[in-house]
PDB file of C-alpha atoms in Angstrom:
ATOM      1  CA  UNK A   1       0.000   0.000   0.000  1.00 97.00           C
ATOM      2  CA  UNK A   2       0.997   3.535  -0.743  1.00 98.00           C
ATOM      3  CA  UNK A   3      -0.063   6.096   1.283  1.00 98.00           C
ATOM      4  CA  UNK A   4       0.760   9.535   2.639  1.00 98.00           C
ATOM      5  CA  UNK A   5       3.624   9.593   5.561  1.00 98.00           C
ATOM      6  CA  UNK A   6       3.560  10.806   8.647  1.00 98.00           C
ATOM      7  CA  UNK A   7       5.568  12.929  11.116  1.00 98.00           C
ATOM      8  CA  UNK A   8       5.945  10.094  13.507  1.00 98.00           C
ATOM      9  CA  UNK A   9       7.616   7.774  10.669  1.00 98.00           C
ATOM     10  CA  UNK A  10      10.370   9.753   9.822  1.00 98.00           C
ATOM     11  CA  UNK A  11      12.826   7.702  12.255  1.00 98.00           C
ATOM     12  CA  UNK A  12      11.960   4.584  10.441  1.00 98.00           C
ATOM     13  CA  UNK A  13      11.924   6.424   7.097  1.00 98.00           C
ATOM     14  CA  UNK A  14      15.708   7.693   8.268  1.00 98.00           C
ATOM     15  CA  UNK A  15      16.444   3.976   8.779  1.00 97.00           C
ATOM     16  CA  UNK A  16      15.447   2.856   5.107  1.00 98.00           C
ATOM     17  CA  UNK A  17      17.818   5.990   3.372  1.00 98.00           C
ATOM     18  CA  UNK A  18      20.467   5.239   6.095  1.00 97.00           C
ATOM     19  CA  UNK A  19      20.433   1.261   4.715  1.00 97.00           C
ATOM     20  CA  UNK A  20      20.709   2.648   1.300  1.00 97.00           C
ATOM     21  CA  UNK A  21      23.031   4.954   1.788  1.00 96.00           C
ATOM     22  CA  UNK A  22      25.267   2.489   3.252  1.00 96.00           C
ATOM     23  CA  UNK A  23      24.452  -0.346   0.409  1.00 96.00           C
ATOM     24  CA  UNK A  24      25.259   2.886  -2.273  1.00 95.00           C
ATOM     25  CA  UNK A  25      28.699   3.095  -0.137  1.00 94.00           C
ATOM     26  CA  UNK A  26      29.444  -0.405   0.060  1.00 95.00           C
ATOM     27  CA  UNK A  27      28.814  -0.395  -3.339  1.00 93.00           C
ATOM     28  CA  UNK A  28      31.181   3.127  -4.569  1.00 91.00           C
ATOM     29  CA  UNK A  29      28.152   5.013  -5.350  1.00 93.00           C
ATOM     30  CA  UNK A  30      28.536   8.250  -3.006  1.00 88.00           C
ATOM     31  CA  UNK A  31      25.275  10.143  -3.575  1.00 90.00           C
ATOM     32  CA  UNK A  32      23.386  10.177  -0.683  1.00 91.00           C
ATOM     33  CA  UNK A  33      25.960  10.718   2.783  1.00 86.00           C
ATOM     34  CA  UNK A  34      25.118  11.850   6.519  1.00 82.00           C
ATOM     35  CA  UNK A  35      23.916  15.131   5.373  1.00 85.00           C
ATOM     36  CA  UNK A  36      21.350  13.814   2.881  1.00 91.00           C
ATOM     37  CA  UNK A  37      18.245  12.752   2.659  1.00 95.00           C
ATOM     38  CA  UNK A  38      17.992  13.973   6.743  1.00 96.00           C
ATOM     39  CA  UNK A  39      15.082  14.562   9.036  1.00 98.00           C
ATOM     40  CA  UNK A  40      14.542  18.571   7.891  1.00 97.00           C
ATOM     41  CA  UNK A  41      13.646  17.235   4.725  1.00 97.00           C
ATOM     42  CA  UNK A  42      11.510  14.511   5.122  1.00 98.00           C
ATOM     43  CA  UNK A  43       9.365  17.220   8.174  1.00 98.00           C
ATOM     44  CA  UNK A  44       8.980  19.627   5.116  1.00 98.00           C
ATOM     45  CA  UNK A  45       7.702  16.859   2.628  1.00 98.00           C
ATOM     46  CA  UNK A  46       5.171  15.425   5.017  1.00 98.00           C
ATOM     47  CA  UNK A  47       3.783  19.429   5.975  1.00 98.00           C
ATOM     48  CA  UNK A  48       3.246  19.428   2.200  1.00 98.00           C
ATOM     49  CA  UNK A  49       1.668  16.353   1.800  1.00 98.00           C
ATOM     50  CA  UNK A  50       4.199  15.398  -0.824  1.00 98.00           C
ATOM     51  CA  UNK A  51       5.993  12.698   1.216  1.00 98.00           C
ATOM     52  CA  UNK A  52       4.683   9.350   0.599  1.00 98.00           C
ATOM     53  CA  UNK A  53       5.486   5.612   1.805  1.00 98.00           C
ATOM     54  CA  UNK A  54       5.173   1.470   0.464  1.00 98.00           C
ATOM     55  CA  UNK A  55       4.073  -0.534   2.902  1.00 98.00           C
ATOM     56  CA  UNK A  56       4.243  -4.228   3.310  1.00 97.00           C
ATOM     57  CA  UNK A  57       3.327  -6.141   6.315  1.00 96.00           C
ATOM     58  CA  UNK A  58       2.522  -3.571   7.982  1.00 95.00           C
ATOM     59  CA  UNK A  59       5.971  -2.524   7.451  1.00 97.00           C
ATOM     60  CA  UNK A  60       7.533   0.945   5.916  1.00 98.00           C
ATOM     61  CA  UNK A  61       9.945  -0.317   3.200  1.00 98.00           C
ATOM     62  CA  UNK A  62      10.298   2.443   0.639  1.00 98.00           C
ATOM     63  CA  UNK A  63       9.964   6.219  -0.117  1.00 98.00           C
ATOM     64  CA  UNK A  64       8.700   9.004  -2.379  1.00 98.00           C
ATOM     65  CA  UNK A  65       8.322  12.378  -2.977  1.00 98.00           C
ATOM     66  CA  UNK A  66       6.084  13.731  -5.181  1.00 98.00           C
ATOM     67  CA  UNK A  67       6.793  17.671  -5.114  1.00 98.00           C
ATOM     68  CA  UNK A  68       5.720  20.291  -7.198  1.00 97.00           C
ATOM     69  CA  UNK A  69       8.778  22.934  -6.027  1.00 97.00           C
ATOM     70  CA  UNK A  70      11.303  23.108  -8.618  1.00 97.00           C
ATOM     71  CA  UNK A  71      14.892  23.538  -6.659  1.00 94.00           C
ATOM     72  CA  UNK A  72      16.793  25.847  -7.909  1.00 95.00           C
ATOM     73  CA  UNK A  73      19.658  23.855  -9.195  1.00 95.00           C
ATOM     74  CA  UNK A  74      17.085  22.948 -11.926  1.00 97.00           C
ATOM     75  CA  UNK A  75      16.491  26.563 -13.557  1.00 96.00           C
ATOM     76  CA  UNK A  76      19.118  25.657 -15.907  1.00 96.00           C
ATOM     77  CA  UNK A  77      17.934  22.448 -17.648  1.00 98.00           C
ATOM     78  CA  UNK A  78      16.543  23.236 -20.672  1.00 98.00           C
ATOM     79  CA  UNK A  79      13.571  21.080 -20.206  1.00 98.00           C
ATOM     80  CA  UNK A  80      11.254  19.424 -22.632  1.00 98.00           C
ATOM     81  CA  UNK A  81       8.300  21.348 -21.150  1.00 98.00           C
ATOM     82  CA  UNK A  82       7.641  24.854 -19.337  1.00 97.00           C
ATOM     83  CA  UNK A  83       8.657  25.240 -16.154  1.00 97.00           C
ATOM     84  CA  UNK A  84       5.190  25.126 -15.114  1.00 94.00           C
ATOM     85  CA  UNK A  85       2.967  22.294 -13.644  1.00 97.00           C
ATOM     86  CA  UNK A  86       5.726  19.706 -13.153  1.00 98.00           C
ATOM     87  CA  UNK A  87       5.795  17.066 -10.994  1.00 98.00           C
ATOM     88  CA  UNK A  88       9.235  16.399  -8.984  1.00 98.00           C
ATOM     89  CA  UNK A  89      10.324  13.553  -7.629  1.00 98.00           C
ATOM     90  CA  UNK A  90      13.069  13.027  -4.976  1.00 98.00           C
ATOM     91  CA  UNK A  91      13.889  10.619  -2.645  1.00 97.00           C
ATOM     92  CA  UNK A  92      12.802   7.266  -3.937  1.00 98.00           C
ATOM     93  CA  UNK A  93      14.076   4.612  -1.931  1.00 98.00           C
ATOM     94  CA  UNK A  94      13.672   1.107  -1.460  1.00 98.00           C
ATOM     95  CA  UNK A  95      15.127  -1.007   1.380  1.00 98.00           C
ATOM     96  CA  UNK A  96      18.195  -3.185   0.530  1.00 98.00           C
ATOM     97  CA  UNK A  97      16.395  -6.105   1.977  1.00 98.00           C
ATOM     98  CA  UNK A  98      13.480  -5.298  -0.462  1.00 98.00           C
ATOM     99  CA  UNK A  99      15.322  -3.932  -3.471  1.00 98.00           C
ATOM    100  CA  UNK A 100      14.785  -5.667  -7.052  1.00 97.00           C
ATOM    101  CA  UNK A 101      11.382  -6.954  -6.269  1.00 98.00           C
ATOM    102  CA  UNK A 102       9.817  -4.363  -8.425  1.00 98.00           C
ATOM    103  CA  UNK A 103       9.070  -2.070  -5.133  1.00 98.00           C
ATOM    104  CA  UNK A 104      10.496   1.220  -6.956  1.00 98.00           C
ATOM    105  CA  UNK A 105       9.044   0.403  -9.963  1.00 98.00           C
ATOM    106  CA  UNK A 106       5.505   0.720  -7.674  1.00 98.00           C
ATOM    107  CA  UNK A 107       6.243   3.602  -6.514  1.00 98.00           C
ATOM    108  CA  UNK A 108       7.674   5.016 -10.018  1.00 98.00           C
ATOM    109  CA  UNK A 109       3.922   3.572 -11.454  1.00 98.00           C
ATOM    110  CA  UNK A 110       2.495   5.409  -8.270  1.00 98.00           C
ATOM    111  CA  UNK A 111       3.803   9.160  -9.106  1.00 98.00           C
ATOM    112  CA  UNK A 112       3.462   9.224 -12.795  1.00 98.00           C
ATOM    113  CA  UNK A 113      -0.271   7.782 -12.585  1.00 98.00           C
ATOM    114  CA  UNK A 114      -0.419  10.525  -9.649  1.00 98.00           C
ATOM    115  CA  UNK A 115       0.976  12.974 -12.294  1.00 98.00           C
ATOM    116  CA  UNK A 116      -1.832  12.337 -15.154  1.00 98.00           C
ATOM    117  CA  UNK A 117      -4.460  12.225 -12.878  1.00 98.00           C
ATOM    118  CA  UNK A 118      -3.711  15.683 -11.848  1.00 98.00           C
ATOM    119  CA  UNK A 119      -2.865  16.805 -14.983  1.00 98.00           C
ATOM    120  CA  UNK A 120       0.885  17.605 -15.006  1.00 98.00           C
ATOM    121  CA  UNK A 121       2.573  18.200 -17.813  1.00 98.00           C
ATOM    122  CA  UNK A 122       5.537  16.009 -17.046  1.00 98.00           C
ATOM    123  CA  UNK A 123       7.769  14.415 -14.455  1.00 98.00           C
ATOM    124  CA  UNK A 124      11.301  15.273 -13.808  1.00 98.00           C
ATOM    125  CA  UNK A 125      13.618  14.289 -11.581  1.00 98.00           C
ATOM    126  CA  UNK A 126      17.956  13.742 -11.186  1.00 97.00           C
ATOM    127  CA  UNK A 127      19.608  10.459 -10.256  1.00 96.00           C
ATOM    128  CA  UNK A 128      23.364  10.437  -9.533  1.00 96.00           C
ATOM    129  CA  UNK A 129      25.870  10.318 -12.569  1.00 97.00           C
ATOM    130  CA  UNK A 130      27.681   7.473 -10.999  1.00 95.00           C
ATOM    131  CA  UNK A 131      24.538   5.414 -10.591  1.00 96.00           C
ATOM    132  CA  UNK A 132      24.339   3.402 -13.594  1.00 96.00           C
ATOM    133  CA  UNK A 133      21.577   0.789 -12.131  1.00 95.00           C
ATOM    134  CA  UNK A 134      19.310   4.712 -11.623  1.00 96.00           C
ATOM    135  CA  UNK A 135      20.233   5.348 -15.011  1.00 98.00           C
ATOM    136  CA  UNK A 136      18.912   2.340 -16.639  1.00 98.00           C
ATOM    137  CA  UNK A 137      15.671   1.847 -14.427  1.00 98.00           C
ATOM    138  CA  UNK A 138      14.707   5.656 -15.938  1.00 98.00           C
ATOM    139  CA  UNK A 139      15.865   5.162 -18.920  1.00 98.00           C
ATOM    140  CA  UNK A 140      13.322   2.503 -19.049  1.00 98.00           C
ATOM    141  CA  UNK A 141      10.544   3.840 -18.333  1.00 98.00           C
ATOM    142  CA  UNK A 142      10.929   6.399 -20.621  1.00 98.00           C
ATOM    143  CA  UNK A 143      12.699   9.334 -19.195  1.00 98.00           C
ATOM    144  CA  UNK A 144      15.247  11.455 -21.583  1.00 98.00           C
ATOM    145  CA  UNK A 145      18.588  12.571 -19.587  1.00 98.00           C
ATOM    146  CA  UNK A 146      18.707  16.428 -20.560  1.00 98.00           C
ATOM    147  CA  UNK A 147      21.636  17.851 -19.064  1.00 97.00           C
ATOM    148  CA  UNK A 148      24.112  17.674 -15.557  1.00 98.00           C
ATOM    149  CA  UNK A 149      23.086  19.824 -12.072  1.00 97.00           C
ATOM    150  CA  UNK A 150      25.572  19.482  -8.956  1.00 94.00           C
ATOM    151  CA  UNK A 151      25.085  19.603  -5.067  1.00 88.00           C
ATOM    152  CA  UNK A 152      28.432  19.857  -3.637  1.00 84.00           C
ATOM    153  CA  UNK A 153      27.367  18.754  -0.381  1.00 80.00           C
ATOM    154  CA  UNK A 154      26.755  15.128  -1.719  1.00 83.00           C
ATOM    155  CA  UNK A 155      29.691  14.794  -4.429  1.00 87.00           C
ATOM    156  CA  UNK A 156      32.254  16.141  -6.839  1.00 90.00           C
ATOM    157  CA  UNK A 157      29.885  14.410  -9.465  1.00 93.00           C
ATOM    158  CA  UNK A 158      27.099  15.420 -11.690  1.00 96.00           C
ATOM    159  CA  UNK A 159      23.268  14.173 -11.272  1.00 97.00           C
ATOM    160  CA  UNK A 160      21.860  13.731 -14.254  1.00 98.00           C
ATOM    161  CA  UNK A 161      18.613  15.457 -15.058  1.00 98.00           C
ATOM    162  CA  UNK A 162      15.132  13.489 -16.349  1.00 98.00           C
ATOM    163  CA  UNK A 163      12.070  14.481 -18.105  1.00 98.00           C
ATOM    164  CA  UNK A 164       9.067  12.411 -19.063  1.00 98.00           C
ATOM    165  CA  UNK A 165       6.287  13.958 -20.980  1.00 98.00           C
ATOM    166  CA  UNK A 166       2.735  13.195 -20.156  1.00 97.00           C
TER     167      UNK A 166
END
């Protein structure tokens, strides 16, 4: 089940990005780190309603955000669309333990039906340069890589920036 999260999850929504974080590590991907995702993020998603989790069991085992801010990083993508009613999405995670059981590709299904149904124009998002596995899953699903933002804070690398038109 998807649903909307709540305040009193982020602690086990911190424990899913920490596990991923360190399977990213283990695995030489640095793009998320003990700065990001953190706490102050997730409190701001859930106050706008834009924070959403997968349960099983009973169980929080992945993440979403569906936002319709555009950071500032992204003003210079030249996207396919106006930079008008956009969907963003940030965040996506998927416990290691959980992870390639089609999970993210639920919650991928989840934002761009979530997207159509409330008419945005498209869906954009950036996945790390150095995350070829990212890469791919977009890629799949449609998404056209448009062009490199940075945020110093999590790496010397790029993230590449997505677009899929509605």
């Amino acid at each position: 089940m998807i649903r909307n999260a709540k305040i009193s999850e982020i602690p086990d929504i911190l424990v899913i990005t920490k596990a991923c974080a360190a399977f990213m590590i283990s695995k030489e991907i640095y793009q998320w780190n003990e700065h990001y995702p953190n706490a102050a993020a997730f409190k701001k998603d859930i106050e706008r309603n834009e924070l959403f989790v997968l349960e099983r069991n009973n169980e929080i085992i992945g993440t979403i955000v569906c936002s319709t801010l555009m950071d500032a990083e992204y003003k210079s993508i030249n996207w396919l669309t106006s930079n008008e009613n956009n969907l963003y999405i940030h965040r996506l995670s998927i416990h290691p333990k959980y992870q390639k059981k089609g999970y993210a590709q639920q919650l991928m299904n989840f934002a761009e039906n979530y997207a159509k149904e409330n008419q945005f124009n498209s869906v954009r998002l950036d996945t790390f340069s150095q995350n070829k596995r990212n890469q791919k899953f977009y890629e799949l699903r449609g998404y056209q890589r448009l062009g490199d933002i940075f945020f110093p804070k999590q790496s010397k690398y790029p993230f590449h920036c997505y677009e899929l038109v509605l």
